[in-house]
Amino acid sequence: QVQLVESGGGLVQAGGSLRLSCAASGSIFRLLTMGWFRQAPGKQRDLVATITEGTTNYADSVKGRFTVSRDNAKNTMNLTMNSLKPEDTAVYYCYCSAIPSSDSQLVYGYWGQGTQVTVSS
């Protein structure tokens, strides 16, 4: 099993910045894609950004404001969020796809428990 732990959420004023971190631990043979999703109250969970072997992908709503990065040696990922807007308010979830064991090439998806980001106007 792979465990994901997020940190760095909080309350910030519009225009401010926050940095979220995600640490993966447990049985990890190979970590593939890592990413961030967010879910606002009453809405579906949406993709924010992903990173796969250095290739990044962003939702249009965060392009130019958010930057995703990862440290493969430490199995960690960060999301730097600048110019935050009230509509960025949501619970942010860390996600990864991974091969947990060298005995199998099956890929599994894992989720963190989420961290709240609140942007006040």
mmCIF file of N, CA and C in Angstrom:
data_model
loop_
_atom_site.group_PDB
_atom_site.id
_atom_site.type_symbol
_atom_site.label_atom_id
_atom_site.label_comp_id
_atom_site.label_asym_id
_atom_site.label_seq_id
_atom_site.Cartn_x
_atom_site.Cartn_y
_atom_site.Cartn_z
ATOM 1 N N GLN A 1 0.827 -1.193 0.000
ATOM 2 C CA GLN A 1 0.000 0.000 0.000
ATOM 3 C C GLN A 1 0.860 1.241 0.000
ATOM 4 N N VAL A 2 0.332 2.282 -0.617
ATOM 5 C CA VAL A 2 0.998 3.581 -0.656
ATOM 6 C C VAL A 2 0.164 4.571 0.132
ATOM 7 N N GLN A 3 0.816 5.316 0.991
ATOM 8 C CA GLN A 3 0.128 6.351 1.749
ATOM 9 C C GLN A 3 0.576 7.723 1.248
ATOM 10 N N LEU A 4 -0.390 8.623 1.145
ATOM 11 C CA LEU A 4 -0.123 9.996 0.732
ATOM 12 C C LEU A 4 -0.568 10.938 1.841
ATOM 13 N N VAL A 5 0.303 11.853 2.215
ATOM 14 C CA VAL A 5 -0.012 12.813 3.262
ATOM 15 C C VAL A 5 0.212 14.215 2.720
ATOM 16 N N GLU A 6 -0.865 15.016 2.746
ATOM 17 C CA GLU A 6 -0.770 16.400 2.283
ATOM 18 C C GLU A 6 -0.521 17.333 3.454
ATOM 19 N N SER A 7 0.069 18.461 3.152
ATOM 20 C CA SER A 7 0.255 19.510 4.150
ATOM 21 C C SER A 7 0.332 20.860 3.446
ATOM 22 N N GLY A 8 0.136 21.924 4.225
ATOM 23 C CA GLY A 8 0.326 23.265 3.684
ATOM 24 C C GLY A 8 -0.933 24.043 3.393
ATOM 25 N N GLY A 9 -2.092 23.453 3.606
ATOM 26 C CA GLY A 9 -3.321 24.200 3.366
ATOM 27 C C GLY A 9 -3.532 25.267 4.416
ATOM 28 N N GLY A 10 -4.540 26.092 4.209
ATOM 29 C CA GLY A 10 -4.838 27.131 5.175
ATOM 30 C C GLY A 10 -5.703 28.221 4.606
ATOM 31 N N LEU A 11 -5.744 29.322 5.324
ATOM 32 C CA LEU A 11 -6.555 30.486 4.941
ATOM 33 C C LEU A 11 -5.632 31.581 4.423
ATOM 34 N N VAL A 12 -5.979 32.139 3.280
ATOM 35 C CA VAL A 12 -5.167 33.194 2.693
ATOM 36 C C VAL A 12 -6.086 34.198 2.007
ATOM 37 N N GLN A 13 -5.647 35.430 1.944
ATOM 38 C CA GLN A 13 -6.432 36.452 1.253
ATOM 39 C C GLN A 13 -6.240 36.342 -0.258
ATOM 40 N N ALA A 14 -7.217 36.813 -0.980
ATOM 41 C CA ALA A 14 -7.119 36.827 -2.436
ATOM 42 C C ALA A 14 -5.858 37.574 -2.868
ATOM 43 N N GLY A 15 -5.174 36.997 -3.845
ATOM 44 C CA GLY A 15 -3.918 37.552 -4.313
ATOM 45 C C GLY A 15 -2.709 36.971 -3.620
ATOM 46 N N GLY A 16 -2.927 36.231 -2.567
ATOM 47 C CA GLY A 16 -1.838 35.641 -1.802
ATOM 48 C C GLY A 16 -1.355 34.326 -2.385
ATOM 49 N N SER A 17 -0.464 33.686 -1.653
ATOM 50 C CA SER A 17 0.162 32.452 -2.108
ATOM 51 C C SER A 17 0.131 31.399 -1.015
ATOM 52 N N LEU A 18 0.120 30.153 -1.464
ATOM 53 C CA LEU A 18 0.241 29.003 -0.574
ATOM 54 C C LEU A 18 1.057 27.938 -1.284
ATOM 55 N N ARG A 19 1.673 27.076 -0.491
ATOM 56 C CA ARG A 19 2.410 25.956 -1.057
ATOM 57 C C ARG A 19 1.939 24.676 -0.383
ATOM 58 N N LEU A 20 1.419 23.785 -1.204
ATOM 59 C CA LEU A 20 0.993 22.486 -0.710
ATOM 60 C C LEU A 20 2.088 21.457 -0.964
ATOM 61 N N SER A 21 2.195 20.507 -0.043
ATOM 62 C CA SER A 21 3.156 19.427 -0.193
ATOM 63 C C SER A 21 2.451 18.094 -0.033
ATOM 64 N N CYS A 22 2.991 17.094 -0.703
ATOM 65 C CA CYS A 22 2.463 15.733 -0.607
ATOM 66 C C CYS A 22 3.643 14.787 -0.503
ATOM 67 N N ALA A 23 3.584 13.906 0.485
ATOM 68 C CA ALA A 23 4.651 12.923 0.671
ATOM 69 C C ALA A 23 4.071 11.526 0.518
ATOM 70 N N ALA A 24 4.699 10.740 -0.328
ATOM 71 C CA ALA A 24 4.279 9.361 -0.545
ATOM 72 C C ALA A 24 5.194 8.424 0.239
ATOM 73 N N SER A 25 4.586 7.430 0.877
ATOM 74 C CA SER A 25 5.371 6.460 1.643
ATOM 75 C C SER A 25 4.706 5.098 1.553
ATOM 76 N N GLY A 26 5.399 4.100 2.088
ATOM 77 C CA GLY A 26 4.850 2.749 2.070
ATOM 78 C C GLY A 26 5.544 1.895 1.040
ATOM 79 N N SER A 27 4.794 0.952 0.506
ATOM 80 C CA SER A 27 5.331 0.019 -0.476
ATOM 81 C C SER A 27 5.305 0.662 -1.861
ATOM 82 N N ILE A 28 6.445 1.167 -2.279
ATOM 83 C CA ILE A 28 6.523 1.855 -3.570
ATOM 84 C C ILE A 28 7.651 1.257 -4.382
ATOM 85 N N PHE A 29 7.293 0.530 -5.426
ATOM 86 C CA PHE A 29 8.317 0.041 -6.340
ATOM 87 C C PHE A 29 8.625 1.100 -7.393
ATOM 88 N N ARG A 30 7.551 1.675 -7.930
ATOM 89 C CA ARG A 30 7.724 2.735 -8.908
ATOM 90 C C ARG A 30 6.559 3.716 -8.820
ATOM 91 N N LEU A 31 6.887 4.992 -8.636
ATOM 92 C CA LEU A 31 5.887 6.044 -8.577
ATOM 93 C C LEU A 31 5.737 6.620 -9.979
ATOM 94 N N LEU A 32 4.557 6.653 -10.489
ATOM 95 C CA LEU A 32 4.329 7.100 -11.866
ATOM 96 C C LEU A 32 3.829 8.545 -11.850
ATOM 97 N N THR A 33 2.580 8.764 -12.168
ATOM 98 C CA THR A 33 2.030 10.105 -12.171
ATOM 99 C C THR A 33 1.696 10.551 -10.752
ATOM 100 N N MET A 34 1.991 11.814 -10.454
ATOM 101 C CA MET A 34 1.516 12.442 -9.222
ATOM 102 C C MET A 34 0.700 13.661 -9.630
ATOM 103 N N GLY A 35 -0.260 13.989 -8.807
ATOM 104 C CA GLY A 35 -1.095 15.116 -9.187
ATOM 105 C C GLY A 35 -1.902 15.674 -8.039
ATOM 106 N N TRP A 36 -2.529 16.792 -8.329
ATOM 107 C CA TRP A 36 -3.417 17.466 -7.375
ATOM 108 C C TRP A 36 -4.795 17.593 -7.996
ATOM 109 N N PHE A 37 -5.788 17.314 -7.192
ATOM 110 C CA PHE A 37 -7.180 17.518 -7.551
ATOM 111 C C PHE A 37 -7.797 18.381 -6.458
ATOM 112 N N ARG A 38 -8.930 18.984 -6.764
ATOM 113 C CA ARG A 38 -9.617 19.765 -5.738
ATOM 114 C C ARG A 38 -11.117 19.584 -5.851
ATOM 115 N N GLN A 39 -11.756 19.740 -4.709
ATOM 116 C CA GLN A 39 -13.208 19.586 -4.663
ATOM 117 C C GLN A 39 -13.796 20.677 -3.786
ATOM 118 N N ALA A 40 -14.604 21.514 -4.401
ATOM 119 C CA ALA A 40 -15.317 22.555 -3.675
ATOM 120 C C ALA A 40 -16.651 21.982 -3.196
ATOM 121 N N PRO A 41 -17.237 22.575 -2.173
ATOM 122 C CA PRO A 41 -18.509 22.069 -1.645
ATOM 123 C C PRO A 41 -19.580 21.974 -2.723
ATOM 124 N N GLY A 42 -20.205 20.827 -2.815
ATOM 125 C CA GLY A 42 -21.275 20.632 -3.774
ATOM 126 C C GLY A 42 -20.832 20.425 -5.205
ATOM 127 N N LYS A 43 -19.529 20.313 -5.415
ATOM 128 C CA LYS A 43 -19.016 20.150 -6.779
ATOM 129 C C LYS A 43 -18.210 18.859 -6.884
ATOM 130 N N GLN A 44 -17.939 18.467 -8.124
ATOM 131 C CA GLN A 44 -17.156 17.260 -8.339
ATOM 132 C C GLN A 44 -15.681 17.542 -8.114
ATOM 133 N N ARG A 45 -14.926 16.467 -7.971
ATOM 134 C CA ARG A 45 -13.490 16.600 -7.804
ATOM 135 C C ARG A 45 -12.857 16.826 -9.180
ATOM 136 N N ASP A 46 -12.100 17.894 -9.288
ATOM 137 C CA ASP A 46 -11.517 18.283 -10.576
ATOM 138 C C ASP A 46 -9.999 18.248 -10.545
ATOM 139 N N LEU A 47 -9.415 17.973 -11.689
ATOM 140 C CA LEU A 47 -7.969 17.979 -11.810
ATOM 141 C C LEU A 47 -7.437 19.405 -11.708
ATOM 142 N N VAL A 48 -6.340 19.556 -10.975
ATOM 143 C CA VAL A 48 -5.659 20.844 -10.884
ATOM 144 C C VAL A 48 -4.360 20.779 -11.691
ATOM 145 N N ALA A 49 -3.530 19.793 -11.377
ATOM 146 C CA ALA A 49 -2.241 19.662 -12.063
ATOM 147 C C ALA A 49 -1.711 18.254 -11.883
ATOM 148 N N THR A 50 -0.980 17.794 -12.880
ATOM 149 C CA THR A 50 -0.299 16.512 -12.770
ATOM 150 C C THR A 50 1.134 16.656 -13.247
ATOM 151 N N ILE A 51 1.965 15.722 -12.808
ATOM 152 C CA ILE A 51 3.350 15.699 -13.247
ATOM 153 C C ILE A 51 3.770 14.244 -13.418
ATOM 154 N N THR A 52 4.291 13.961 -14.607
ATOM 155 C CA THR A 52 4.720 12.603 -14.953
ATOM 156 C C THR A 52 6.100 12.689 -15.573
ATOM 157 N N GLU A 53 7.086 12.215 -14.860
ATOM 158 C CA GLU A 53 8.471 12.218 -15.342
ATOM 159 C C GLU A 53 8.852 13.580 -15.925
ATOM 160 N N GLY A 54 8.467 14.641 -15.196
ATOM 161 C CA GLY A 54 8.857 15.975 -15.599
ATOM 162 C C GLY A 54 7.870 16.680 -16.502
ATOM 163 N N THR A 55 6.949 15.967 -17.077
ATOM 164 C CA THR A 55 5.928 16.588 -17.924
ATOM 165 C C THR A 55 4.747 17.016 -17.063
ATOM 166 N N THR A 56 4.385 18.274 -17.175
ATOM 167 C CA THR A 56 3.310 18.802 -16.350
ATOM 168 C C THR A 56 2.061 19.096 -17.170
ATOM 169 N N ASN A 57 0.949 19.088 -16.478
ATOM 170 C CA ASN A 57 -0.345 19.354 -17.095
ATOM 171 C C ASN A 57 -1.166 20.146 -16.089
ATOM 172 N N TYR A 58 -1.828 21.200 -16.557
ATOM 173 C CA TYR A 58 -2.585 22.067 -15.668
ATOM 174 C C TYR A 58 -4.003 22.280 -16.175
ATOM 175 N N ALA A 59 -4.904 22.445 -15.236
ATOM 176 C CA ALA A 59 -6.241 22.901 -15.599
ATOM 177 C C ALA A 59 -6.124 24.331 -16.122
ATOM 178 N N ASP A 60 -6.973 24.674 -17.077
ATOM 179 C CA ASP A 60 -6.912 26.024 -17.649
ATOM 180 C C ASP A 60 -7.080 27.104 -16.580
ATOM 181 N N SER A 61 -7.874 26.806 -15.571
ATOM 182 C CA SER A 61 -8.183 27.811 -14.549
ATOM 183 C C SER A 61 -6.987 28.169 -13.667
ATOM 184 N N VAL A 62 -5.941 27.341 -13.690
ATOM 185 C CA VAL A 62 -4.788 27.614 -12.817
ATOM 186 C C VAL A 62 -3.503 27.871 -13.604
ATOM 187 N N LYS A 63 -3.558 27.748 -14.904
ATOM 188 C CA LYS A 63 -2.361 27.971 -15.720
ATOM 189 C C LYS A 63 -1.808 29.366 -15.497
ATOM 190 N N GLY A 64 -0.502 29.432 -15.308
ATOM 191 C CA GLY A 64 0.150 30.706 -15.086
ATOM 192 C C GLY A 64 0.162 31.146 -13.636
ATOM 193 N N ARG A 65 -0.614 30.475 -12.791
ATOM 194 C CA ARG A 65 -0.670 30.830 -11.371
ATOM 195 C C ARG A 65 -0.123 29.724 -10.476
ATOM 196 N N PHE A 66 -0.350 28.480 -10.867
ATOM 197 C CA PHE A 66 0.074 27.334 -10.059
ATOM 198 C C PHE A 66 1.252 26.633 -10.741
ATOM 199 N N THR A 67 2.148 26.087 -9.926
ATOM 200 C CA THR A 67 3.282 25.320 -10.436
ATOM 201 C C THR A 67 3.409 24.032 -9.636
ATOM 202 N N VAL A 68 3.445 22.915 -10.347
ATOM 203 C CA VAL A 68 3.617 21.616 -9.695
ATOM 204 C C VAL A 68 5.049 21.136 -9.911
ATOM 205 N N SER A 69 5.607 20.541 -8.881
ATOM 206 C CA SER A 69 6.966 20.010 -8.970
ATOM 207 C C SER A 69 7.065 18.760 -8.101
ATOM 208 N N ARG A 70 8.075 17.953 -8.351
ATOM 209 C CA ARG A 70 8.254 16.740 -7.546
ATOM 210 C C ARG A 70 9.728 16.446 -7.350
ATOM 211 N N ASP A 71 9.991 15.744 -6.264
ATOM 212 C CA ASP A 71 11.341 15.281 -5.962
ATOM 213 C C ASP A 71 11.278 13.755 -5.976
ATOM 214 N N ASN A 72 11.749 13.165 -7.047
ATOM 215 C CA ASN A 72 11.630 11.718 -7.203
ATOM 216 C C ASN A 72 12.433 10.953 -6.167
ATOM 217 N N ALA A 73 13.525 11.522 -5.716
ATOM 218 C CA ALA A 73 14.351 10.846 -4.716
ATOM 219 C C ALA A 73 13.634 10.754 -3.378
ATOM 220 N N LYS A 74 12.798 11.731 -3.098
ATOM 221 C CA LYS A 74 12.103 11.777 -1.805
ATOM 222 C C LYS A 74 10.640 11.371 -1.911
ATOM 223 N N ASN A 75 10.177 11.111 -3.125
ATOM 224 C CA ASN A 75 8.762 10.769 -3.344
ATOM 225 C C ASN A 75 7.839 11.857 -2.808
ATOM 226 N N THR A 76 8.174 13.075 -3.093
ATOM 227 C CA THR A 76 7.355 14.198 -2.664
ATOM 228 C C THR A 76 6.956 15.058 -3.857
ATOM 229 N N MET A 77 5.892 15.812 -3.675
ATOM 230 C CA MET A 77 5.376 16.695 -4.716
ATOM 231 C C MET A 77 4.899 17.972 -4.058
ATOM 232 N N ASN A 78 5.100 19.080 -4.737
ATOM 233 C CA ASN A 78 4.642 20.368 -4.234
ATOM 234 C C ASN A 78 3.725 21.044 -5.244
ATOM 235 N N LEU A 79 2.866 21.889 -4.733
ATOM 236 C CA LEU A 79 2.029 22.737 -5.581
ATOM 237 C C LEU A 79 2.170 24.159 -5.050
ATOM 238 N N THR A 80 2.812 25.006 -5.821
ATOM 239 C CA THR A 80 2.950 26.402 -5.454
ATOM 240 C C THR A 80 1.822 27.180 -6.106
ATOM 241 N N MET A 81 1.020 27.832 -5.273
ATOM 242 C CA MET A 81 -0.169 28.519 -5.760
ATOM 243 C C MET A 81 -0.008 30.012 -5.527
ATOM 244 N N ASN A 82 0.027 30.756 -6.596
ATOM 245 C CA ASN A 82 0.146 32.216 -6.537
ATOM 246 C C ASN A 82 -1.129 32.878 -7.053
ATOM 247 N N SER A 83 -1.267 34.153 -6.740
ATOM 248 C CA SER A 83 -2.424 34.935 -7.205
ATOM 249 C C SER A 83 -3.726 34.197 -6.932
ATOM 250 N N LEU A 84 -3.866 33.722 -5.726
ATOM 251 C CA LEU A 84 -5.031 32.919 -5.377
ATOM 252 C C LEU A 84 -6.314 33.735 -5.461
ATOM 253 N N LYS A 85 -7.384 33.054 -5.863
ATOM 254 C CA LYS A 85 -8.697 33.666 -6.010
ATOM 255 C C LYS A 85 -9.682 32.940 -5.110
ATOM 256 N N PRO A 86 -10.759 33.615 -4.738
ATOM 257 C CA PRO A 86 -11.772 32.940 -3.908
ATOM 258 C C PRO A 86 -12.283 31.641 -4.544
ATOM 259 N N GLU A 87 -12.328 31.596 -5.853
ATOM 260 C CA GLU A 87 -12.812 30.372 -6.516
ATOM 261 C C GLU A 87 -11.812 29.224 -6.438
ATOM 262 N N ASP A 88 -10.630 29.465 -5.912
ATOM 263 C CA ASP A 88 -9.680 28.381 -5.664
ATOM 264 C C ASP A 88 -9.969 27.664 -4.345
ATOM 265 N N THR A 89 -10.918 28.186 -3.589
ATOM 266 C CA THR A 89 -11.270 27.562 -2.317
ATOM 267 C C THR A 89 -11.810 26.159 -2.533
ATOM 268 N N ALA A 90 -11.210 25.197 -1.862
ATOM 269 C CA ALA A 90 -11.587 23.794 -2.031
ATOM 270 C C ALA A 90 -10.738 22.933 -1.104
ATOM 271 N N VAL A 91 -11.100 21.674 -1.023
ATOM 272 C CA VAL A 91 -10.215 20.682 -0.427
ATOM 273 C C VAL A 91 -9.317 20.160 -1.539
ATOM 274 N N TYR A 92 -8.039 20.212 -1.317
ATOM 275 C CA TYR A 92 -7.062 19.776 -2.312
ATOM 276 C C TYR A 92 -6.558 18.378 -1.950
ATOM 277 N N TYR A 93 -6.621 17.495 -2.931
ATOM 278 C CA TYR A 93 -6.236 16.109 -2.732
ATOM 279 C C TYR A 93 -5.005 15.774 -3.559
ATOM 280 N N CYS A 94 -4.093 15.083 -2.931
ATOM 281 C CA CYS A 94 -2.933 14.545 -3.618
ATOM 282 C C CYS A 94 -3.304 13.182 -4.201
ATOM 283 N N TYR A 95 -2.805 12.911 -5.388
ATOM 284 C CA TYR A 95 -3.078 11.643 -6.065
ATOM 285 C C TYR A 95 -1.774 11.090 -6.629
ATOM 286 N N CYS A 96 -1.663 9.786 -6.651
ATOM 287 C CA CYS A 96 -0.551 9.203 -7.388
ATOM 288 C C CYS A 96 -0.971 7.873 -7.995
ATOM 289 N N SER A 97 -0.321 7.523 -9.076
ATOM 290 C CA SER A 97 -0.424 6.173 -9.600
ATOM 291 C C SER A 97 0.933 5.520 -9.381
ATOM 292 N N ALA A 98 0.910 4.272 -8.973
ATOM 293 C CA ALA A 98 2.168 3.635 -8.603
ATOM 294 C C ALA A 98 2.095 2.131 -8.791
ATOM 295 N N ILE A 99 3.262 1.538 -8.950
ATOM 296 C CA ILE A 99 3.411 0.089 -8.919
ATOM 297 C C ILE A 99 3.983 -0.227 -7.548
ATOM 298 N N PRO A 100 3.201 -0.840 -6.679
ATOM 299 C CA PRO A 100 3.660 -1.021 -5.305
ATOM 300 C C PRO A 100 4.705 -2.112 -5.109
ATOM 301 N N SER A 101 4.756 -3.064 -6.032
ATOM 302 C CA SER A 101 5.659 -4.186 -5.821
ATOM 303 C C SER A 101 6.356 -4.573 -7.114
ATOM 304 N N SER A 102 7.597 -5.034 -6.988
ATOM 305 C CA SER A 102 8.333 -5.491 -8.162
ATOM 306 C C SER A 102 7.820 -6.838 -8.653
ATOM 307 N N ASP A 103 6.964 -7.481 -7.858
ATOM 308 C CA ASP A 103 6.421 -8.789 -8.237
ATOM 309 C C ASP A 103 5.322 -8.674 -9.277
ATOM 310 N N SER A 104 4.807 -7.475 -9.457
ATOM 311 C CA SER A 104 3.699 -7.288 -10.376
ATOM 312 C C SER A 104 3.856 -5.954 -11.095
ATOM 313 N N GLN A 105 3.330 -5.879 -12.304
ATOM 314 C CA GLN A 105 3.357 -4.616 -13.042
ATOM 315 C C GLN A 105 2.015 -3.904 -13.006
ATOM 316 N N LEU A 106 1.136 -4.351 -12.099
ATOM 317 C CA LEU A 106 -0.163 -3.693 -11.983
ATOM 318 C C LEU A 106 0.015 -2.298 -11.399
ATOM 319 N N VAL A 107 -0.742 -1.349 -11.952
ATOM 320 C CA VAL A 107 -0.691 0.037 -11.504
ATOM 321 C C VAL A 107 -1.933 0.337 -10.671
ATOM 322 N N TYR A 108 -1.732 0.972 -9.542
ATOM 323 C CA TYR A 108 -2.827 1.322 -8.653
ATOM 324 C C TYR A 108 -2.863 2.838 -8.447
ATOM 325 N N GLY A 109 -4.031 3.343 -8.158
ATOM 326 C CA GLY A 109 -4.198 4.752 -7.839
ATOM 327 C C GLY A 109 -4.428 4.939 -6.350
ATOM 328 N N TYR A 110 -3.863 6.016 -5.815
ATOM 329 C CA TYR A 110 -3.972 6.292 -4.386
ATOM 330 C C TYR A 110 -4.320 7.766 -4.170
ATOM 331 N N TRP A 111 -5.043 8.010 -3.093
ATOM 332 C CA TRP A 111 -5.463 9.368 -2.738
ATOM 333 C C TRP A 111 -5.025 9.707 -1.332
ATOM 334 N N GLY A 112 -4.688 10.975 -1.126
ATOM 335 C CA GLY A 112 -4.490 11.474 0.209
ATOM 336 C C GLY A 112 -5.825 11.857 0.829
ATOM 337 N N GLN A 113 -5.787 12.305 2.072
ATOM 338 C CA GLN A 113 -7.023 12.637 2.777
ATOM 339 C C GLN A 113 -7.494 14.056 2.499
ATOM 340 N N GLY A 114 -6.655 14.862 1.894
ATOM 341 C CA GLY A 114 -7.049 16.208 1.517
ATOM 342 C C GLY A 114 -6.625 17.265 2.524
ATOM 343 N N THR A 115 -6.433 18.466 1.997
ATOM 344 C CA THR A 115 -6.107 19.614 2.844
ATOM 345 C C THR A 115 -6.928 20.809 2.384
ATOM 346 N N GLN A 116 -7.484 21.524 3.327
ATOM 347 C CA GLN A 116 -8.393 22.635 2.995
ATOM 348 C C GLN A 116 -7.604 23.876 2.616
ATOM 349 N N VAL A 117 -8.006 24.477 1.516
ATOM 350 C CA VAL A 117 -7.488 25.777 1.106
ATOM 351 C C VAL A 117 -8.670 26.735 1.026
ATOM 352 N N THR A 118 -8.593 27.826 1.764
ATOM 353 C CA THR A 118 -9.658 28.817 1.764
ATOM 354 C C THR A 118 -9.068 30.168 1.381
ATOM 355 N N VAL A 119 -9.643 30.776 0.352
ATOM 356 C CA VAL A 119 -9.178 32.076 -0.122
ATOM 357 C C VAL A 119 -10.285 33.086 0.137
ATOM 358 N N SER A 120 -9.987 34.060 0.968
ATOM 359 C CA SER A 120 -10.985 35.074 1.311
ATOM 360 C C SER A 120 -10.886 36.261 0.358
ATOM 361 N N SER A 121 -12.030 36.859 0.108
ATOM 362 C CA SER A 121 -12.055 38.001 -0.831
ATOM 363 C C SER A 121 -11.801 39.323 -0.119
#
